[in-house]
GROMACS .gro file of C-alpha atoms in nm:
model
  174
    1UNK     CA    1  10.405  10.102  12.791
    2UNK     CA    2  10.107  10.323  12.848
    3UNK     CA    3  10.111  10.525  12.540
    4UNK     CA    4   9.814  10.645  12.404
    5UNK     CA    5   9.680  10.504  12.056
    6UNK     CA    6   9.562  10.821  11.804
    7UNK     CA    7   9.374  10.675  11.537
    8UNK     CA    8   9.424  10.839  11.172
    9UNK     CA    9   9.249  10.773  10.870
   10UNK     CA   10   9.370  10.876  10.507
   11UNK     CA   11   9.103  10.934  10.284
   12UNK     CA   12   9.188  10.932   9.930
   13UNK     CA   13   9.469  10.683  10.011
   14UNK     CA   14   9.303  10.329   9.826
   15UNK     CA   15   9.276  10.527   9.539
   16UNK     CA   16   9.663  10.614   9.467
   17UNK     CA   17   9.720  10.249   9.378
   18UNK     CA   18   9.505  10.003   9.128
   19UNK     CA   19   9.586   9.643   9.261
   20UNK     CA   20   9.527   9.422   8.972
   21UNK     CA   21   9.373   9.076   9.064
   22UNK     CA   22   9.703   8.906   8.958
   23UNK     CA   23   9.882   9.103   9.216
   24UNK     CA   24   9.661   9.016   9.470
   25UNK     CA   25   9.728   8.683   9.444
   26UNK     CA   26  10.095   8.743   9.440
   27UNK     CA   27  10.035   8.938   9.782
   28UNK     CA   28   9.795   8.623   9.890
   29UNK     CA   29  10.078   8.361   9.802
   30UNK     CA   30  10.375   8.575   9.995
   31UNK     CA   31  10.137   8.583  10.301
   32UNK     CA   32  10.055   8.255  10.292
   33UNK     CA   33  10.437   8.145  10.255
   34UNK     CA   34  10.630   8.343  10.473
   35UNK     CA   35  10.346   8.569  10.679
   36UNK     CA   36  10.419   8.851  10.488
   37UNK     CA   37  10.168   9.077  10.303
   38UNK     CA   38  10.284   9.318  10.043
   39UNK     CA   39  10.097   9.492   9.823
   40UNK     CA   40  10.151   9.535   9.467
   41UNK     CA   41  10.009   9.857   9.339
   42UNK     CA   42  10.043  10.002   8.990
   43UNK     CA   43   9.978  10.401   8.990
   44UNK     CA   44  10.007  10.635   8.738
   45UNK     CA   45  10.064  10.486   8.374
   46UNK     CA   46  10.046  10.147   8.511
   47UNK     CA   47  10.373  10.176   8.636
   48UNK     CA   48  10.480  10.043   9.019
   49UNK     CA   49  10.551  10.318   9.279
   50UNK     CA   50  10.433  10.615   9.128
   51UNK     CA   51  10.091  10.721   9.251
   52UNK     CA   52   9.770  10.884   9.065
   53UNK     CA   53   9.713  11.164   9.125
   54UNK     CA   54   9.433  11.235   9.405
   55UNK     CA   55   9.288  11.438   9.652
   56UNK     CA   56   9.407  11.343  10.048
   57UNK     CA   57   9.282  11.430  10.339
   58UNK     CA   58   9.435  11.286  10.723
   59UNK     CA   59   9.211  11.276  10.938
   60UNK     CA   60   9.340  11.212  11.331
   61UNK     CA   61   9.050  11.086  11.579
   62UNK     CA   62   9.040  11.150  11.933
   63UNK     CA   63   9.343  10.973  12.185
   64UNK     CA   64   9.259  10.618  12.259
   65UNK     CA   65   9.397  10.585  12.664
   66UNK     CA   66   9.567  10.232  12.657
   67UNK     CA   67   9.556  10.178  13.056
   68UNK     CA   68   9.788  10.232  13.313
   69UNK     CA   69  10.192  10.144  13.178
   70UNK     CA   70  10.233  10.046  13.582
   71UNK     CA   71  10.036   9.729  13.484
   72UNK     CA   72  10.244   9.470  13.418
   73UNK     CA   73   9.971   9.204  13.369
   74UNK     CA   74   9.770   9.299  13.074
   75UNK     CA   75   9.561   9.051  12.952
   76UNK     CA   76   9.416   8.943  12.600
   77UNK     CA   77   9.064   9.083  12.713
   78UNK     CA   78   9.236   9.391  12.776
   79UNK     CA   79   9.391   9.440  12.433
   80UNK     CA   80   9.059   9.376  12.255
   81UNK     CA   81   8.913   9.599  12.437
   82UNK     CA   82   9.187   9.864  12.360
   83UNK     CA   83   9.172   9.764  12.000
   84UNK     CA   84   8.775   9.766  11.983
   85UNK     CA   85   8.760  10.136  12.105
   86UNK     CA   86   9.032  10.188  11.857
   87UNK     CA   87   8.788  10.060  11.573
   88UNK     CA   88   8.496  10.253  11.731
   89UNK     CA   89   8.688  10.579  11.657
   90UNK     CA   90   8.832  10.484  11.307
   91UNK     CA   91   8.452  10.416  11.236
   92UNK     CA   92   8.322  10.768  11.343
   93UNK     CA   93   8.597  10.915  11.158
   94UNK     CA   94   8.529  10.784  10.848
   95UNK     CA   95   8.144  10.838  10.898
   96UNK     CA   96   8.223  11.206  11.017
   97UNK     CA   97   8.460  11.281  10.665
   98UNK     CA   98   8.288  11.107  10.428
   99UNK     CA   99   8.085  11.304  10.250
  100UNK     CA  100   8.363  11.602  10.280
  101UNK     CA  101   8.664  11.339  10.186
  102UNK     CA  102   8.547  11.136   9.955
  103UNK     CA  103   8.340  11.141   9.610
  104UNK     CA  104   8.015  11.004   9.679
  105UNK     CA  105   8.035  10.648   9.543
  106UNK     CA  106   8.311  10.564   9.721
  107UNK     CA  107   8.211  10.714  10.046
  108UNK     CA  108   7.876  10.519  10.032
  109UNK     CA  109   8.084  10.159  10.036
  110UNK     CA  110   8.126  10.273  10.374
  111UNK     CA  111   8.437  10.161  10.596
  112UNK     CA  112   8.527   9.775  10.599
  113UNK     CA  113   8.789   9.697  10.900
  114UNK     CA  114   8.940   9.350  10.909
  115UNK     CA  115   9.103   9.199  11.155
  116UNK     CA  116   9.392   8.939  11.051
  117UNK     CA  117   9.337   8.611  11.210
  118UNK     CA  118   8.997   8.707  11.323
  119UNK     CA  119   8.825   8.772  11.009
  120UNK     CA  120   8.500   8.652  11.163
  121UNK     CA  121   8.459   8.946  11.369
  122UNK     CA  122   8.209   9.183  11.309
  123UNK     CA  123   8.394   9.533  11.316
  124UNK     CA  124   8.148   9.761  11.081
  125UNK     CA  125   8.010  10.078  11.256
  126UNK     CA  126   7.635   9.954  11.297
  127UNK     CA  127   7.824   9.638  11.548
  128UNK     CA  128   8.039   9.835  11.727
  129UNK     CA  129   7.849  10.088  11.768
  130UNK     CA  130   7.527   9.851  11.885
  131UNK     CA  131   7.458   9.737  12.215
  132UNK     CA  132   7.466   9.365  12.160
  133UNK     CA  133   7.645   9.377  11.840
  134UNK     CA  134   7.949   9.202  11.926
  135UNK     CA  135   7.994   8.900  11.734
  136UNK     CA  136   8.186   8.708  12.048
  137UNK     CA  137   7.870   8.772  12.295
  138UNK     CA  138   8.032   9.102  12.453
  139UNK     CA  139   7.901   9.428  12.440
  140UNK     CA  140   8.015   9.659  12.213
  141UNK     CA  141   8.207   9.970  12.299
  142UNK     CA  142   7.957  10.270  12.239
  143UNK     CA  143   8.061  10.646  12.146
  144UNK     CA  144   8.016  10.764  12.470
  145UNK     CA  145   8.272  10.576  12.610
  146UNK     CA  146   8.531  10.762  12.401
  147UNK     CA  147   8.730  11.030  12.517
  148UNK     CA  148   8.539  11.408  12.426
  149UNK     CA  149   8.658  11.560  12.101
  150UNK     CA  150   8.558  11.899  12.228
  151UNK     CA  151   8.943  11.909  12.463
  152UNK     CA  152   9.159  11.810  12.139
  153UNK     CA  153   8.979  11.989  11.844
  154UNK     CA  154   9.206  12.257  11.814
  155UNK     CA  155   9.526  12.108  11.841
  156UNK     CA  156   9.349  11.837  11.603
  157UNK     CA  157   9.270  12.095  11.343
  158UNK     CA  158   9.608  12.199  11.333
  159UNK     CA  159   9.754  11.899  11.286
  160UNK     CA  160   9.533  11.805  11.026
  161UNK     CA  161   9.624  12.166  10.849
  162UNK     CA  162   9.948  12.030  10.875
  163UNK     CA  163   9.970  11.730  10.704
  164UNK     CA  164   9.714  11.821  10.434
  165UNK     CA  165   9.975  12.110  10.317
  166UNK     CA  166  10.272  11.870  10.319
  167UNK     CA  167  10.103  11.590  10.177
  168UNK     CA  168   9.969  11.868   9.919
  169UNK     CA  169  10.298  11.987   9.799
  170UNK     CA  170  10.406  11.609   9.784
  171UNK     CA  171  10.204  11.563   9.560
  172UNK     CA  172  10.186  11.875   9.343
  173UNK     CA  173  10.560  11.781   9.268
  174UNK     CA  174  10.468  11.469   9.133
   0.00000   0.00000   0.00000
């Protein structure tokens, strides 16, 4: 339809849930049976549904144009395309908030994207961000390709004020 992809990123949010390794393959069976993936977290006093308590921050990257919604005949080279800038951006985001978001162990694991079905694509930051990176031959999407932050960082900032007070009073009620 046209509309514009805005990437987010949630820092702090893999660390509300532990996943045992027993629910994991619980998940792994339900997604292998019916194509379903569900993931069973347990949170505060190992109990289901009820989070740790943590620090988050939202994060929203800069608008990802999807093409014109006129055009009817969108092809799969189109949408990978679409998807790759998409990764580009979650990548800088992460690398951007890091240090800021994230306690330093964690935040050196860097950012791991995969793909479902193509698991064999290379989406870290170093191939994306590389000019022959691309694992399928193609070259990859670099960050000056991407829209300029500079146009949306104030409306950005606000947002991102925003959602770290609601998601802060969330969780102070908890």
């Amino acid at each position: 339809h046209g509309v514009p992809l805005v990437p987010t990123y949630n820092f702090g949010e893999n660390q509300l849930y532990d996943v045992p390794q027993r629910s994991r393959a619980a998940s792994r069976c339900l997604r292998k049976k019916f194509n379903i993936g569900i993931p069973f977290g347990l949170g505060r006093w190992g109990l289901p549904f009820l989070p740790h308590q943590t620090h988050l921050s939202i994060r929203v990257g800069s608008t990802i144009e999807v093409g014109d919604p006129q055009d009817c005949e969108v092809d799969d080279e189109q949408v990978r395309e679409v998807f790759r800038r998409y990764c580009v951006e979650l990548q800088r985001l992460f690398e951007a908030h890091k240090g800021t978001d994230l306690p330093p162990h964690l935040a050196a694991k860097g950012l791991r994207i995969v793909w479902r079905g193509h698991e064999h694509e290379d989406l870290s930051a170093a191939s994306l961000l590389s000019e022959d990176g691309a694992s399928d031959g193609k070259a990859a999407i670099d960050e000056a390709s991407l829209p300029p932050l500079a146009s949306q960082l104030k409306l950005t900032e606000q947002l991102q004020l925003q959602q770290q007070v609601s998601v802060q009073a969330v969780l102070s009620r908890l």
